[in-house]
Structures are given as structure tokens and as C-alpha cells.
Amino acid sequence: MKFFKTANIKQLDRYTIENEPISSIDLMERAAMKLRETIVSLFPEKKSIYIFAGQGNNGGDALALARLLIEEGYEVYTYLCNPTKKLSLDCKKNKERLLEIADIHFTEIVNEFIPPVLKEEDVVIDGLFGSGLNKALEGGFAALVRYINSSPAQVISIDIPSGLFGEKNITSNIEQIIIKADITLTFQFPKLAFLFSENEKYTGDVKVLDIGIHPEAIKKTPTDLFLLQKNEVKGIIKKREKFSHKGNYGHGLLFSGSFGKMGAAVLSATAAMRSGIGLLTAHVPECGKTILQTAIPEAMLNVDSFYENIATLPDLTHYSAFGVGPGIGTSAHTSTFLESLLSSVKNKPVILDADALNIISTWPIIGNAFPKNCIITPHPKEFDRLAGNSENSYQRFIKAQSFAKKYQIYVVLKGAYTAILCPTGEAYFNTTGNPGMATAGSGDVLTGILLSLVCQGYTLKEAAILGVYLHGLAGDIAAAEISQESMIARDIIGHLGKAFCELKK
């Protein structure tokens, strides 16, 4: 599913207004009705609601919502912050509509303001500023945000927490003057900022409300941002032919494990087998041969001449793709082996993870390290070792996007919303997965899944999208059955079958 940077939002609204057609005030009313519907479902007990509206269209949404909630029977206290005495046209119209209701609690703040006493059982609705904000709040607005954040009331933000920018929140923003919402009710699409870990304390739980933006506007407006959705991902899955055999589904070679880290090899190899690969050979140090053949008899074994780590390069001729990294360590012998491997794989797909990336990050020139058909799967610290430290997730995302384009590889930047960065500049954010997957070995499982998929003939882009989505979906199914707290990496593997079934429904 496409989503957009804040610069495109007005363009999408304008197209909808012109081509539905619908007036801007009626589009605002439609958004307010969606807000009302959600608020009523969240608070059917008719709590006292304090609405703070700004001077722009976000404030117009808030004023329209105030009117609708009063009609629903809620006790609503509305505060319109209008220090410059200048409202947007639709905000002004909704102020007039609200004031047509008799006996309402309405305060227009121009100069001094005596704030209400907010209690724990109250609800605050933040409609001060929308996604078009591009400078830090100051003056009375900053003071009001601090006041709301210090209150015990539950806070709901309309579209985006006031003070938060839609994308970049570094250098020019101030953490203390951004609304910290418990729930954010955003319109049509999430904002890019919502997908970064440091902004969760502002957004709380995000709910996306469909307000009927014109589908042609969405189709025609270019973007490099996408959210992975089930209906789109399921179309990637290849149908298995009735007369196919194991040779049709590829033969992968997995380089994994070292003394004390053979579990990573077992997890990655098992995940590859559970993801549909035809044949798998695991290349492991001698210390791991008994472990692998006992733990996963379905995999074939290629034993290195070194006992504790991988150091020698086997014949690569008969393999469809290669997976490298889980648990291999960073010894000098292994570094030399990796350099030889990467210069020998030619055009066959390679998945690089974990210690393979840690080794590459120590090389003087890393650009020559990545083969043409390559997926790398770093977690944030591993990526920082490759590309330099980042101040926050947004900066890391921009670096990863540039990294993928520069080296013409696929970067799977792991996290709550794992991002798949493509050589073309496109970014796909995953929507499956949960905190229970923050456990040792989860990344090794993903490496095995990706190796399996590219061996089966999926393109690197298809494998990255399908693999990341399946990995998260298996984790979600596991969490539903055994809880997030109890989950280990083997549970993700154990639920891959159900994930495939769920995705193919």
C-alpha cells in the first residue's frame, strides 16, 4: 500500500475535492465523522472531553468533532487557540457551526488563558497542529503542550501529535514541546515519523481512519514509501506444480556457526527447510557437524577443515544461492574466507547477515564487498557499523535508503517496522511482527527464510518482501498462542506453516 510524505497530503486532498467532487468543508466533515465514530467506540461511557483546537485545518477538524460529540451527548469543553485572530476558512466555518449550538462550553484564547483542571478520568483531544507543521512550537502553544503533557488525562491526537513533524524530527525540533498522545487517530495513511521507535512516546497507539481520499489521487501520486499489506504480499507466492520435485526448489548453501554459536546455524538451517527450499547444505566448522546432523537431518553437511570456525571455501558450482553470517564469528580466518567467497559468487544471490556484516564493516573499503545480487539484513547497530552512527531512526533510514541505491543491493533494516530498502530507492515497511520477536536467534531465522525463497526462484525484491512479512506473521501467530513473553526463535519457525496457510487464504 502506498503512503506519502506530508508534502503530498494537500495535493491528495485537493484532487479529492476537485474530482469526487466534494467541498473542502464537507471533506473535513467526513473526517470529523470518522473521528466521532472512533471516539464513541473508545468512550461509550460519555466522559468529559476537553478539545484544544488550533487556527488551521487541524483545528477545523477538532471544532467539527466538538459539535458532533455534543450532539452525541458528551460534555465537551472546547478551547480555540487563536492568538493571531486569523483562522483558516474551514476552521472559521466550523467555529460558526459550533457556536450555533446553545449552551456550549467554548473559549477562544487570544491572550491570557486560565487552563482547566484536567483529571485522570478526563479525555483531552489535541487538534492544535496537523502534519504540515515545519518548525518547533513556541510561546503560548509550547506552554499549552507542556500543560497537557503534565496532566493525568488521557490524550488523543487528531492526525498527528501537535509539535511532531511528519518525517524529520532532528536538529530543528524540541522533544519537550511535542504532545505525548495515548492514541493518535490519523487520516488515510500513517505518517513516516510514526514508523520510527523514538516517536512512539508521542504517538501512542496509532489508528488509521479511512476518510475516502480519491483512489485515483492515490494511484497517480508518486511515492517511494509503501506499507506491506496481506492482499499484496499473498500475490507474490508461487504455486507449486503437481509434478515438481526437490530440484525445482533450489539448492542453498548456508555458511553458519562457530564454536559456541552452533545454535544460530541450526535455527537458520531449520527455517530454510521450513520455508520450502528443495535442498540445503550447511557449511559448518568441524565442531558443529554432530550438532547439525542431529538437530536437522533434512539438511546435508559440508564440514570445514577448521575446528572452531569457518575458514575454507568449498566448491560453489552446484548451488542456487548462498546465505552467510549466522553465528560465524569474526576471526581473521573467517574474514579471509568471506572475502574469497564474495569475490567468487558472481551473479548468484547472496544473503549477508550478522557476523558477515560485522566483518565487512571492518574492511577499509566496503563498497566492493557486496555482490550484484545481494540482500543484507542488519539490525540498527550492525547497520551503523557499516554506514556510521546515526542520531535516530529517521537518519538511519535515510542512510539505508542511500546505501541501497549506492551499492545496488537490498537492505533489510530490522526493527518493529522492518524496512526493505531497494536499489531503486523504494522503501517497504513491514506491518507484521511483535515485541516477542525481540529474542535471540530471530534474525537467524529470517536469514534462513530469505535463502530458501531466493533458491526457489523468487527475485531478491520478492524474497525480501515475502520473507519479512512471513517472518513477522509467524511471530504474530506464535504470540497469539503462547504469548510474546514466552516466545523463542524456534517458535517463529514452528509457526511458519500456519503463516503460509494464513497468507494463502
Short mmCIF file of C-alpha atoms in Angstrom, two decimals:
data_model
loop_
_atom_site.label_atom_id
_atom_site.label_comp_id
_atom_site.label_asym_id
_atom_site.label_seq_id
_atom_site.Cartn_x
_atom_site.Cartn_y
_atom_site.Cartn_z
CA MET A 1 0.00 0.00 0.00
CA LYS A 2 1.33 3.41 -0.94
CA PHE A 3 1.71 6.08 1.69
CA PHE A 4 3.06 9.58 1.39
CA LYS A 5 5.23 12.28 2.83
CA THR A 6 3.43 15.26 4.32
CA ALA A 7 4.26 17.42 1.28
CA ASN A 8 1.83 15.28 -0.74
CA ILE A 9 -1.13 15.41 1.67
CA LYS A 10 -2.60 18.71 0.43
CA GLN A 11 -2.19 17.50 -3.15
CA LEU A 12 -4.21 14.36 -2.37
CA ASP A 13 -6.90 16.39 -0.61
CA ARG A 14 -7.07 18.83 -3.50
CA TYR A 15 -7.50 16.08 -6.07
CA THR A 16 -10.30 14.53 -3.98
CA ILE A 17 -12.07 17.88 -3.67
CA GLU A 18 -11.84 18.56 -7.39
CA ASN A 19 -12.58 15.08 -8.72
CA GLU A 20 -15.01 13.39 -6.31
CA PRO A 21 -16.17 16.17 -6.29
CA ILE A 22 -16.65 17.33 -2.70
CA SER A 23 -16.22 20.69 -1.00
CA SER A 24 -13.30 21.08 1.39
CA ILE A 25 -15.66 21.71 4.32
CA ASP A 26 -17.58 18.51 3.52
CA LEU A 27 -14.33 16.52 3.33
CA MET A 28 -13.49 17.91 6.76
CA GLU A 29 -16.93 16.90 7.98
CA ARG A 30 -16.33 13.36 6.69
CA ALA A 31 -13.07 13.22 8.61
CA ALA A 32 -14.79 14.53 11.75
CA MET A 33 -17.50 11.87 11.45
CA LYS A 34 -14.81 9.17 11.35
CA LEU A 35 -13.24 10.73 14.44
CA ARG A 36 -16.61 10.79 16.21
CA GLU A 37 -17.23 7.15 15.36
CA THR A 38 -13.90 6.16 16.85
CA ILE A 39 -14.22 8.32 19.98
CA VAL A 40 -17.69 6.94 20.69
CA SER A 41 -16.38 3.37 20.38
CA LEU A 42 -13.47 4.15 22.71
CA PHE A 43 -15.50 6.04 25.33
CA PRO A 44 -19.12 4.87 25.30
CA GLU A 45 -19.49 5.96 28.96
CA LYS A 46 -19.63 9.67 27.94
CA LYS A 47 -16.53 11.04 29.67
CA SER A 48 -15.85 14.79 29.91
CA ILE A 49 -13.89 15.77 26.81
CA TYR A 50 -11.58 18.78 26.52
CA ILE A 51 -10.83 19.77 22.93
CA PHE A 52 -7.94 22.10 22.07
CA ALA A 53 -8.15 23.42 18.51
CA GLY A 54 -5.62 25.41 16.52
CA GLN A 55 -6.08 28.01 13.80
CA GLY A 56 -5.62 25.78 10.75
CA ASN A 57 -7.46 22.82 9.28
CA ASN A 58 -6.40 20.50 12.11
CA GLY A 59 -8.25 22.93 14.36
CA GLY A 60 -11.18 22.82 11.94
CA ASP A 61 -11.32 19.04 12.34
CA ALA A 62 -11.30 19.49 16.12
CA LEU A 63 -14.13 22.05 16.08
CA ALA A 64 -16.26 19.85 13.81
CA LEU A 65 -15.61 16.93 16.16
CA ALA A 66 -16.64 19.05 19.15
CA ARG A 67 -20.01 19.76 17.53
CA LEU A 68 -20.57 16.09 16.68
CA LEU A 69 -19.65 14.90 20.17
CA ILE A 70 -22.01 17.44 21.75
CA GLU A 71 -24.76 16.00 19.55
CA GLU A 72 -23.83 12.55 20.89
CA GLY A 73 -24.44 13.76 24.45
CA TYR A 74 -20.86 14.23 25.67
CA GLU A 75 -19.89 17.08 27.99
CA VAL A 76 -17.45 18.91 25.70
CA TYR A 77 -15.22 21.84 26.66
CA THR A 78 -13.76 23.48 23.56
CA TYR A 79 -10.76 25.81 23.51
CA LEU A 80 -9.89 27.56 20.24
CA CYS A 81 -6.31 28.88 20.36
CA ASN A 82 -6.36 31.94 18.09
CA PRO A 83 -3.58 34.34 19.15
CA THR A 84 -3.28 35.98 15.71
CA LYS A 85 -7.05 36.21 15.23
CA LYS A 86 -6.70 34.51 11.86
CA LEU A 87 -8.35 31.16 11.12
CA SER A 88 -8.30 29.03 8.00
CA LEU A 89 -11.56 29.27 6.03
CA ASP A 90 -12.78 25.81 7.06
CA CYS A 91 -11.72 26.34 10.66
CA LYS A 92 -13.70 29.61 10.71
CA LYS A 93 -16.75 27.86 9.21
CA ASN A 94 -16.64 25.12 11.82
CA LYS A 95 -16.32 27.69 14.58
CA GLU A 96 -19.52 29.32 13.27
CA ARG A 97 -21.32 25.95 13.12
CA LEU A 98 -20.25 25.12 16.67
CA LEU A 99 -21.45 28.46 18.03
CA GLU A 100 -24.91 27.84 16.58
CA ILE A 101 -25.41 25.28 19.37
CA ALA A 102 -26.90 26.76 22.52
CA ASP A 103 -25.33 26.49 25.98
CA ILE A 104 -21.95 25.08 24.98
CA HIS A 105 -18.62 25.40 26.78
CA PHE A 106 -16.49 27.38 24.32
CA THR A 107 -13.44 29.55 24.96
CA GLU A 108 -11.47 31.42 22.33
CA ILE A 109 -7.91 32.01 23.54
CA VAL A 110 -6.37 35.19 22.18
CA ASN A 111 -4.23 36.49 25.02
CA GLU A 112 -4.28 35.18 28.58
CA PHE A 113 -5.58 31.71 29.30
CA ILE A 114 -6.62 30.04 32.52
CA PRO A 115 -6.33 26.31 31.81
CA PRO A 116 -8.97 23.87 33.01
CA VAL A 117 -8.19 21.43 35.80
CA LEU A 118 -7.75 18.12 33.99
CA LYS A 119 -8.47 14.93 35.92
CA GLU A 120 -7.44 11.34 35.31
CA GLU A 121 -10.91 10.39 34.11
CA ASP A 122 -10.99 13.19 31.50
CA VAL A 123 -10.12 12.95 27.81
CA VAL A 124 -8.09 15.61 26.01
CA ILE A 125 -8.33 15.86 22.24
CA ASP A 126 -5.37 17.56 20.60
CA GLY A 127 -6.28 19.42 17.41
CA LEU A 128 -3.69 22.19 17.61
CA PHE A 129 -1.43 21.46 14.63
CA GLY A 130 -1.50 18.99 11.75
CA SER A 131 1.10 17.29 9.59
CA GLY A 132 2.06 20.48 7.76
CA LEU A 133 3.98 21.83 10.76
CA ASN A 134 7.64 22.50 9.92
CA LYS A 135 9.01 24.44 12.89
CA ALA A 136 9.12 23.84 16.62
CA LEU A 137 6.26 25.21 18.73
CA GLU A 138 6.89 28.31 20.81
CA GLY A 139 5.16 30.80 23.08
CA GLY A 140 1.66 30.01 24.26
CA PHE A 141 1.35 26.87 22.12
CA ALA A 142 4.52 25.44 23.66
CA ALA A 143 3.21 26.24 27.15
CA LEU A 144 -0.13 24.59 26.37
CA VAL A 145 1.60 21.42 25.14
CA ARG A 146 3.64 21.25 28.35
CA TYR A 147 0.45 21.70 30.36
CA ILE A 148 -1.39 18.92 28.51
CA ASN A 149 1.59 16.57 28.84
CA SER A 150 1.76 17.20 32.59
CA SER A 151 -1.92 16.39 33.11
CA PRO A 152 -3.20 12.94 34.16
CA ALA A 153 -5.88 12.95 31.43
CA GLN A 154 -5.87 10.55 28.50
CA VAL A 155 -4.74 12.34 25.34
CA ILE A 156 -5.92 11.69 21.79
CA SER A 157 -4.28 13.48 18.88
CA ILE A 158 -6.05 14.24 15.60
CA ASP A 159 -3.97 13.12 12.59
CA ILE A 160 -0.56 13.75 14.26
CA PRO A 161 0.52 14.79 17.76
CA SER A 162 0.92 18.57 17.76
CA GLY A 163 4.56 19.55 17.52
CA LEU A 164 5.65 16.35 15.78
CA PHE A 165 6.88 16.69 12.21
CA GLY A 166 5.67 14.15 9.66
CA GLU A 167 9.16 12.98 8.73
CA LYS A 168 12.30 14.59 10.11
CA ASN A 169 12.38 15.30 13.85
CA ILE A 170 16.07 16.09 14.43
CA THR A 171 18.01 19.31 14.99
CA SER A 172 15.00 21.60 14.37
CA ASN A 173 12.52 20.06 16.82
CA ILE A 174 12.28 20.14 20.61
CA GLU A 175 11.22 17.00 22.45
CA GLN A 176 9.65 18.76 25.44
CA ILE A 177 7.08 20.63 23.34
CA ILE A 178 5.53 17.74 21.41
CA ILE A 179 2.21 16.31 22.55
CA LYS A 180 2.54 12.86 24.08
CA ALA A 181 -0.65 11.16 22.96
CA ASP A 182 -2.03 7.89 24.21
CA ILE A 183 -3.81 7.40 20.89
CA THR A 184 -3.29 9.06 17.51
CA LEU A 185 -6.20 8.98 15.06
CA THR A 186 -4.54 9.64 11.73
CA PHE A 187 -6.21 10.12 8.36
CA GLN A 188 -5.92 7.64 5.48
CA PHE A 189 -2.20 6.82 5.89
CA PRO A 190 0.32 6.71 8.72
CA LYS A 191 2.99 9.38 8.71
CA LEU A 192 6.57 8.25 8.13
CA ALA A 193 7.52 9.50 11.60
CA PHE A 194 5.09 7.00 13.15
CA LEU A 195 7.30 4.11 11.98
CA PHE A 196 10.36 5.19 13.99
CA SER A 197 10.96 3.94 17.52
CA GLU A 198 11.80 7.28 19.14
CA ASN A 199 8.39 8.71 18.19
CA GLU A 200 6.28 6.04 19.89
CA LYS A 201 6.26 8.11 23.09
CA TYR A 202 4.42 10.83 21.16
CA THR A 203 2.02 8.80 19.03
CA GLY A 204 0.94 6.07 21.46
CA ASP A 205 -1.33 3.61 19.66
CA VAL A 206 -1.95 4.69 16.07
CA LYS A 207 -5.30 4.09 14.40
CA VAL A 208 -5.65 4.89 10.69
CA LEU A 209 -9.05 6.26 9.66
CA ASP A 210 -10.17 5.94 6.05
CA ILE A 211 -11.69 9.28 5.08
CA GLY A 212 -12.20 8.43 1.42
CA ILE A 213 -9.27 10.09 -0.33
CA HIS A 214 -9.91 9.64 -4.06
CA PRO A 215 -8.36 6.33 -5.26
CA GLU A 216 -7.13 7.99 -8.46
CA ALA A 217 -5.26 10.54 -6.38
CA ILE A 218 -3.52 7.73 -4.55
CA LYS A 219 -2.80 5.90 -7.80
CA LYS A 220 -1.44 8.92 -9.68
CA THR A 221 0.65 10.49 -6.92
CA PRO A 222 4.21 9.15 -6.97
CA THR A 223 5.89 7.96 -3.77
CA ASP A 224 8.77 5.78 -2.70
CA LEU A 225 7.04 4.71 0.53
CA PHE A 226 4.95 1.54 0.87
CA LEU A 227 3.35 -0.49 3.67
CA LEU A 228 3.21 -4.26 3.23
CA GLN A 229 -0.39 -5.49 3.23
CA LYS A 230 -1.63 -9.08 3.16
CA ASN A 231 -3.50 -8.89 -0.14
CA GLU A 232 -0.44 -7.52 -1.91
CA VAL A 233 2.05 -9.91 -0.33
CA LYS A 234 -0.05 -13.03 -0.94
CA GLY A 235 0.10 -12.38 -4.68
CA ILE A 236 3.85 -12.99 -4.60
CA ILE A 237 3.57 -16.64 -3.53
CA LYS A 238 4.37 -19.06 -6.34
CA LYS A 239 2.10 -22.02 -6.96
CA ARG A 240 3.78 -25.43 -6.71
CA GLU A 241 3.29 -27.59 -9.76
CA LYS A 242 1.89 -31.08 -9.23
CA PHE A 243 4.79 -32.86 -10.93
CA SER A 244 7.57 -30.75 -9.39
CA HIS A 245 10.42 -32.31 -7.40
CA LYS A 246 13.03 -31.05 -4.93
CA GLY A 247 15.32 -29.95 -7.74
CA ASN A 248 12.72 -27.39 -8.79
CA TYR A 249 13.02 -25.55 -5.49
CA GLY A 250 16.73 -24.85 -5.43
CA HIS A 251 19.81 -25.91 -3.52
CA GLY A 252 21.10 -23.44 -0.96
CA LEU A 253 24.48 -23.30 0.74
CA LEU A 254 24.41 -21.84 4.24
CA PHE A 255 27.64 -20.73 5.91
CA SER A 256 26.90 -20.57 9.61
CA GLY A 257 28.09 -21.39 13.08
CA SER A 258 31.29 -21.36 15.13
CA PHE A 259 32.34 -22.83 18.45
CA GLY A 260 29.65 -21.83 20.98
CA LYS A 261 27.31 -20.45 18.31
CA MET A 262 26.05 -23.55 16.55
CA GLY A 263 22.52 -22.73 17.62
CA ALA A 264 22.46 -19.95 15.03
CA ALA A 265 23.29 -22.49 12.33
CA VAL A 266 20.55 -24.85 13.50
CA LEU A 267 17.93 -22.08 13.56
CA SER A 268 18.84 -20.69 10.16
CA ALA A 269 19.01 -24.13 8.51
CA THR A 270 15.71 -25.23 10.04
CA ALA A 271 13.99 -22.02 8.93
CA ALA A 272 15.26 -22.56 5.38
CA MET A 273 13.85 -26.08 5.29
CA ARG A 274 10.52 -24.92 6.75
CA SER A 275 10.23 -22.22 4.08
CA GLY A 276 10.12 -24.56 1.09
CA ILE A 277 13.69 -24.94 -0.13
CA GLY A 278 14.34 -28.10 -2.14
CA LEU A 279 17.84 -28.90 -0.89
CA LEU A 280 20.03 -27.31 1.74
CA THR A 281 23.70 -27.82 2.51
CA ALA A 282 25.06 -26.30 5.69
CA HIS A 283 28.77 -25.48 5.70
CA VAL A 284 29.89 -25.52 9.34
CA PRO A 285 33.15 -25.82 11.31
CA GLU A 286 34.09 -29.31 12.39
CA CYS A 287 32.88 -28.65 15.95
CA GLY A 288 29.33 -28.38 14.63
CA LYS A 289 28.97 -31.44 12.43
CA THR A 290 27.33 -33.70 15.03
CA ILE A 291 25.06 -30.89 16.21
CA LEU A 292 23.75 -30.12 12.74
CA GLN A 293 23.23 -33.71 11.63
CA THR A 294 21.41 -34.47 14.86
CA ALA A 295 19.30 -31.31 15.04
CA ILE A 296 18.25 -31.14 11.40
CA PRO A 297 18.75 -34.40 9.49
CA GLU A 298 16.94 -32.95 6.44
CA ALA A 299 19.97 -30.75 5.70
CA MET A 300 23.16 -32.00 4.08
CA LEU A 301 26.50 -31.12 5.61
CA ASN A 302 29.73 -29.65 4.31
CA VAL A 303 32.37 -29.66 7.05
CA ASP A 304 35.12 -27.05 7.19
CA SER A 305 38.70 -28.17 7.81
CA PHE A 306 38.94 -25.80 10.79
CA TYR A 307 37.51 -26.98 14.09
CA GLU A 308 36.18 -23.78 15.73
CA ASN A 309 35.20 -21.56 12.80
CA ILE A 310 34.69 -21.37 9.06
CA ALA A 311 37.88 -20.70 7.14
CA THR A 312 37.87 -22.60 3.84
CA LEU A 313 35.89 -22.06 0.66
CA PRO A 314 34.17 -25.15 -0.78
CA ASP A 315 33.17 -25.72 -4.41
CA LEU A 316 30.32 -23.28 -5.16
CA THR A 317 29.31 -24.69 -8.52
CA HIS A 318 26.07 -26.52 -7.84
CA TYR A 319 24.24 -24.10 -5.55
CA SER A 320 21.38 -21.74 -6.36
CA ALA A 321 22.13 -19.16 -3.67
CA PHE A 322 24.20 -18.56 -0.56
CA GLY A 323 23.43 -17.48 2.99
CA VAL A 324 26.30 -16.20 5.11
CA GLY A 325 26.64 -14.92 8.64
CA PRO A 326 24.60 -16.52 11.43
CA GLY A 327 27.00 -17.29 14.27
CA ILE A 328 30.17 -17.43 12.14
CA GLY A 329 32.18 -15.13 14.43
CA THR A 330 34.70 -12.55 13.30
CA SER A 331 38.05 -14.37 13.39
CA ALA A 332 40.80 -13.48 10.92
CA HIS A 333 40.39 -16.88 9.23
CA THR A 334 36.67 -16.26 8.74
CA SER A 335 37.28 -12.77 7.39
CA THR A 336 39.68 -14.17 4.77
CA PHE A 337 37.15 -16.84 3.86
CA LEU A 338 34.38 -14.26 3.46
CA GLU A 339 36.50 -12.10 1.18
CA SER A 340 37.18 -15.11 -1.04
CA LEU A 341 33.52 -16.11 -1.08
CA LEU A 342 32.24 -12.68 -2.07
CA SER A 343 34.70 -12.41 -4.92
CA SER A 344 33.68 -15.87 -6.19
CA VAL A 345 29.87 -15.94 -6.12
CA LYS A 346 29.49 -13.96 -9.38
CA ASN A 347 25.79 -13.38 -10.17
CA LYS A 348 24.20 -15.87 -7.78
CA PRO A 349 22.06 -14.43 -4.93
CA VAL A 350 23.71 -13.91 -1.55
CA ILE A 351 22.11 -13.19 1.82
CA LEU A 352 24.51 -11.46 4.25
CA ASP A 353 23.62 -11.26 7.93
CA ALA A 354 25.05 -10.88 11.41
CA ASP A 355 28.79 -11.58 11.67
CA ALA A 356 29.24 -11.41 7.90
CA LEU A 357 28.19 -7.76 8.11
CA ASN A 358 30.30 -7.19 11.22
CA ILE A 359 33.35 -8.49 9.34
CA ILE A 360 32.64 -6.35 6.27
CA SER A 361 32.31 -3.26 8.47
CA THR A 362 35.98 -3.66 9.48
CA TRP A 363 37.26 -3.68 5.89
CA PRO A 364 38.83 -0.44 4.61
CA ILE A 365 36.63 -0.35 1.51
CA ILE A 366 33.22 -1.98 1.91
CA GLY A 367 31.73 -0.98 -1.44
CA ASN A 368 33.44 -3.80 -3.32
CA ALA A 369 32.24 -6.35 -0.78
CA PHE A 370 28.66 -6.61 -1.98
CA PRO A 371 27.90 -8.83 -4.99
CA LYS A 372 25.34 -7.71 -7.56
CA ASN A 373 22.51 -9.95 -6.31
CA CYS A 374 22.68 -9.28 -2.60
CA ILE A 375 20.37 -8.84 0.39
CA ILE A 376 21.84 -7.62 3.67
CA THR A 377 19.83 -7.92 6.89
CA PRO A 378 21.35 -5.68 9.57
CA HIS A 379 19.80 -4.69 12.85
CA PRO A 380 20.37 -0.99 13.68
CA LYS A 381 23.75 -1.43 15.38
CA GLU A 382 25.04 -3.64 12.58
CA PHE A 383 23.97 -1.06 10.03
CA ASP A 384 25.65 1.73 12.00
CA ARG A 385 28.89 -0.24 11.87
CA LEU A 386 28.60 -0.29 8.08
CA ALA A 387 27.40 3.26 7.45
CA GLY A 388 28.40 5.24 10.54
CA ASN A 389 26.46 6.13 13.67
CA SER A 390 23.00 7.69 13.35
CA GLU A 391 21.39 10.07 15.82
CA ASN A 392 17.97 8.48 15.39
CA SER A 393 15.87 6.13 13.28
CA TYR A 394 14.98 8.73 10.65
CA GLN A 395 18.63 9.49 9.95
CA ARG A 396 19.40 5.75 9.83
CA PHE A 397 16.51 5.20 7.40
CA ILE A 398 17.80 7.93 5.06
CA LYS A 399 21.30 6.43 5.22
CA ALA A 400 19.95 2.94 4.49
CA GLN A 401 17.96 4.24 1.53
CA SER A 402 21.11 5.88 0.12
CA PHE A 403 23.20 2.79 0.93
CA ALA A 404 20.89 0.52 -1.06
CA LYS A 405 20.97 2.88 -4.05
CA LYS A 406 24.71 3.45 -3.90
CA TYR A 407 25.69 -0.23 -3.78
CA GLN A 408 22.67 -1.51 -5.75
CA ILE A 409 21.67 -4.01 -3.07
CA TYR A 410 18.62 -4.70 -0.92
CA VAL A 411 18.88 -3.56 2.70
CA VAL A 412 16.52 -5.23 5.17
CA LEU A 413 16.80 -2.88 8.15
CA LYS A 414 15.33 -4.88 11.01
CA GLY A 415 13.07 -3.38 13.67
CA ALA A 416 9.44 -3.03 14.76
CA TYR A 417 8.56 -1.92 11.22
CA THR A 418 11.34 -3.68 9.32
CA ALA A 419 12.21 -1.54 6.29
CA ILE A 420 13.16 -3.07 2.95
CA LEU A 421 15.24 -0.53 1.04
CA CYS A 422 15.57 -1.21 -2.69
CA PRO A 423 18.26 -0.19 -5.21
CA THR A 424 15.60 1.94 -6.94
CA GLY A 425 15.03 4.00 -3.78
CA GLU A 426 11.68 2.43 -2.84
CA ALA A 427 11.10 1.63 0.83
CA TYR A 428 8.69 -1.08 2.02
CA PHE A 429 7.73 -1.15 5.70
CA ASN A 430 6.55 -4.40 7.22
CA THR A 431 3.27 -4.48 9.18
CA THR A 432 3.61 -7.90 10.83
CA GLY A 433 5.61 -8.85 13.90
CA ASN A 434 5.56 -8.03 17.60
CA PRO A 435 7.91 -7.36 20.55
CA GLY A 436 8.01 -11.07 21.39
CA MET A 437 10.29 -11.48 18.38
CA ALA A 438 12.97 -9.40 20.11
CA THR A 439 14.70 -12.60 21.15
CA ALA A 440 17.98 -14.34 20.40
CA GLY A 441 18.00 -16.13 17.05
CA SER A 442 15.09 -14.30 15.44
CA GLY A 443 17.41 -12.76 12.83
CA ASP A 444 18.98 -16.16 12.09
CA VAL A 445 15.51 -17.45 11.29
CA LEU A 446 14.95 -14.60 8.83
CA THR A 447 18.23 -15.38 7.06
CA GLY A 448 17.11 -18.97 6.53
CA ILE A 449 13.74 -17.88 5.17
CA LEU A 450 15.32 -15.45 2.70
CA LEU A 451 17.85 -18.01 1.50
CA SER A 452 15.05 -20.50 0.95
CA LEU A 453 12.94 -18.08 -1.08
CA VAL A 454 15.68 -16.91 -3.42
CA CYS A 455 16.63 -20.56 -4.01
CA GLN A 456 13.03 -21.21 -5.08
CA GLY A 457 13.29 -18.59 -7.81
CA TYR A 458 11.84 -15.50 -6.14
CA THR A 459 13.55 -12.27 -7.14
CA LEU A 460 15.51 -10.54 -4.41
CA LYS A 461 12.74 -7.97 -4.02
CA GLU A 462 10.02 -10.63 -3.86
CA ALA A 463 12.05 -12.71 -1.40
CA ALA A 464 12.69 -9.73 0.87
CA ILE A 465 9.04 -8.65 0.92
CA LEU A 466 7.57 -12.13 1.30
CA GLY A 467 10.25 -13.31 3.72
CA VAL A 468 10.00 -10.37 6.08
CA TYR A 469 6.19 -10.49 6.07
CA LEU A 470 6.09 -14.27 6.70
CA HIS A 471 8.67 -13.99 9.46
CA GLY A 472 6.56 -11.39 11.27
CA LEU A 473 3.29 -13.22 10.62
CA ALA A 474 4.69 -16.45 12.08
CA GLY A 475 5.72 -14.43 15.12
CA ASP A 476 2.22 -12.96 15.43
CA ILE A 477 0.61 -16.40 15.27
CA ALA A 478 3.07 -17.72 17.84
CA ALA A 479 2.43 -14.77 20.18
CA ALA A 480 -1.34 -15.32 19.95
CA GLU A 481 -0.87 -18.94 21.01
CA ILE A 482 1.88 -18.76 23.63
CA SER A 483 2.33 -15.02 24.46
CA GLN A 484 5.02 -12.56 23.46
CA GLU A 485 6.91 -13.11 26.69
CA SER A 486 7.28 -16.85 26.20
CA MET A 487 8.33 -16.74 22.55
CA ILE A 488 11.72 -18.02 21.41
CA ALA A 489 13.13 -18.15 17.88
CA ARG A 490 12.13 -21.79 17.42
CA ASP A 491 8.50 -20.77 17.93
CA ILE A 492 8.74 -18.50 14.88
CA ILE A 493 9.97 -21.47 12.83
CA GLY A 494 7.28 -23.69 14.33
CA HIS A 495 4.57 -21.36 13.11
CA LEU A 496 5.86 -20.73 9.58
CA GLY A 497 3.48 -23.38 8.22
CA LYS A 498 0.49 -21.61 9.72
CA ALA A 499 1.82 -18.31 8.40
CA PHE A 500 1.93 -19.70 4.85
CA CYS A 501 -1.63 -21.04 5.27
CA GLU A 502 -2.88 -17.72 6.64
CA LEU A 503 -1.26 -15.76 3.85
CA LYS A 504 -2.69 -18.04 1.14
CA LYS A 505 -6.30 -17.89 2.46
#
